[in-house]
C-alpha positions as semicolon CSV with decimal commas, in nm:
position;residue;x (nm);y (nm);z (nm)
1;M;-2,586;1,594;0,631
2;H;-2,497;1,756;0,962
3;E;-2,864;1,807;1,043
4;D;-2,984;1,466;0,929
5;F;-2,691;1,254;1,050
6;P;-2,501;1,444;1,321
7;E;-2,328;1,143;1,478
8;F;-2,210;1,017;1,140
9;M;-2,073;1,360;1,048
10;Q;-1,895;1,395;1,383
11;A;-1,728;1,058;1,327
12;Y;-1,639;1,145;0,967
13;E;-1,484;1,478;1,069
14;A;-1,296;1,309;1,354
15;M;-1,148;1,061;1,106
16;G;-1,035;1,349;0,884
17;Q;-0,871;1,520;1,180
18;A;-0,702;1,196;1,288
19;T;-0,557;1,138;0,941
20;R;-0,415;1,492;0,931
21;Q;-0,251;1,440;1,270
22;A;-0,120;1,091;1,189
23;G;0,193;1,211;1,015
24;P;0,447;1,490;0,974
25;L;0,286;1,688;0,690
26;N;0,192;2,045;0,771
27;D;-0,140;2,203;0,678
28;R;-0,011;2,341;0,345
29;E;0,132;2,005;0,243
30;V;-0,184;1,820;0,345
31;A;-0,394;2,066;0,144
32;M;-0,184;2,014;-0,170
33;V;-0,192;1,635;-0,132
34;K;-0,570;1,642;-0,090
35;L;-0,601;1,861;-0,401
36;A;-0,382;1,618;-0,596
37;I;-0,591;1,321;-0,482
38;S;-0,910;1,497;-0,591
39;I;-0,755;1,577;-0,929
40;G;-0,638;1,219;-0,980
41;A;-0,977;1,081;-0,882
42;G;-1,156;1,321;-1,118
43;L;-1,358;1,480;-0,839
44;Q;-1,450;1,833;-0,943
45;G;-1,626;1,919;-0,617
46;G;-1,339;1,779;-0,414
47;A;-1,086;1,971;-0,621
48;H;-1,279;2,294;-0,570
49;S;-1,310;2,232;-0,196
50;H;-0,946;2,135;-0,148
51;C;-0,830;2,427;-0,360
52;R;-1,017;2,665;-0,128
53;K;-0,877;2,488;0,178
54;A;-0,526;2,508;0,031
55;L;-0,560;2,884;-0,012
56;Q;-0,677;2,911;0,349
57;A;-0,373;2,705;0,455
58;G;-0,144;2,958;0,288
59;C;-0,079;2,799;-0,050
60;T;-0,026;3,038;-0,339
61;P;-0,215;3,031;-0,668
62;E;0,111;2,935;-0,840
63;E;0,150;2,632;-0,611
64;L;-0,204;2,516;-0,684
65;R;-0,152;2,554;-1,058
66;H;0,169;2,355;-1,020
67;V;-0,019;2,073;-0,845
68;A;-0,258;2,063;-1,140
69;I;0,008;2,054;-1,412
70;L;0,208;1,790;-1,226
71;A;-0,079;1,555;-1,308
72;A;-0,012;1,562;-1,683
73;P;0,246;1,281;-1,707
74;T;0,030;1,052;-1,492
75;I;-0,329;1,119;-1,601
76;G;-0,271;1,277;-1,942
77;F;-0,277;1,625;-2,086
78;P;-0,653;1,662;-2,149
79;T;-0,737;1,539;-1,799
80;M;-0,477;1,773;-1,652
81;M;-0,632;2,064;-1,844
82;R;-0,971;1,976;-1,694
83;A;-0,815;1,973;-1,347
84;K;-0,636;2,302;-1,410
85;S;-0,971;2,454;-1,505
86;W;-1,107;2,343;-1,166
87;V;-0,819;2,524;-0,993
88;E;-0,884;2,833;-1,206
89;D;-1,255;2,817;-1,112
90;V;-1,159;2,878;-0,750
91;L;-0,880;3,126;-0,819
92;S;-1,105;3,343;-1,036
93;K;-1,354;3,403;-0,753
């Protein structure tokens, strides 16, 4: 995408940066929120990506597992187990 559509990707990345800077959440909190959004939306690739970013932001494996299990009352146990497996995919590497 960067090679084929550089202006689009610059704008997209600028929007991401602007949303992170729009409020008081720190990098760790933003990373956990983004992971939770990916889990709720059922986005495996997004969950993997945001799990890696959360680790880079200083989140612990226990915190990321907690984000996954917090989903159970809202999206159901089987869906939460799927999301937890996505977190474990990243943690096992």
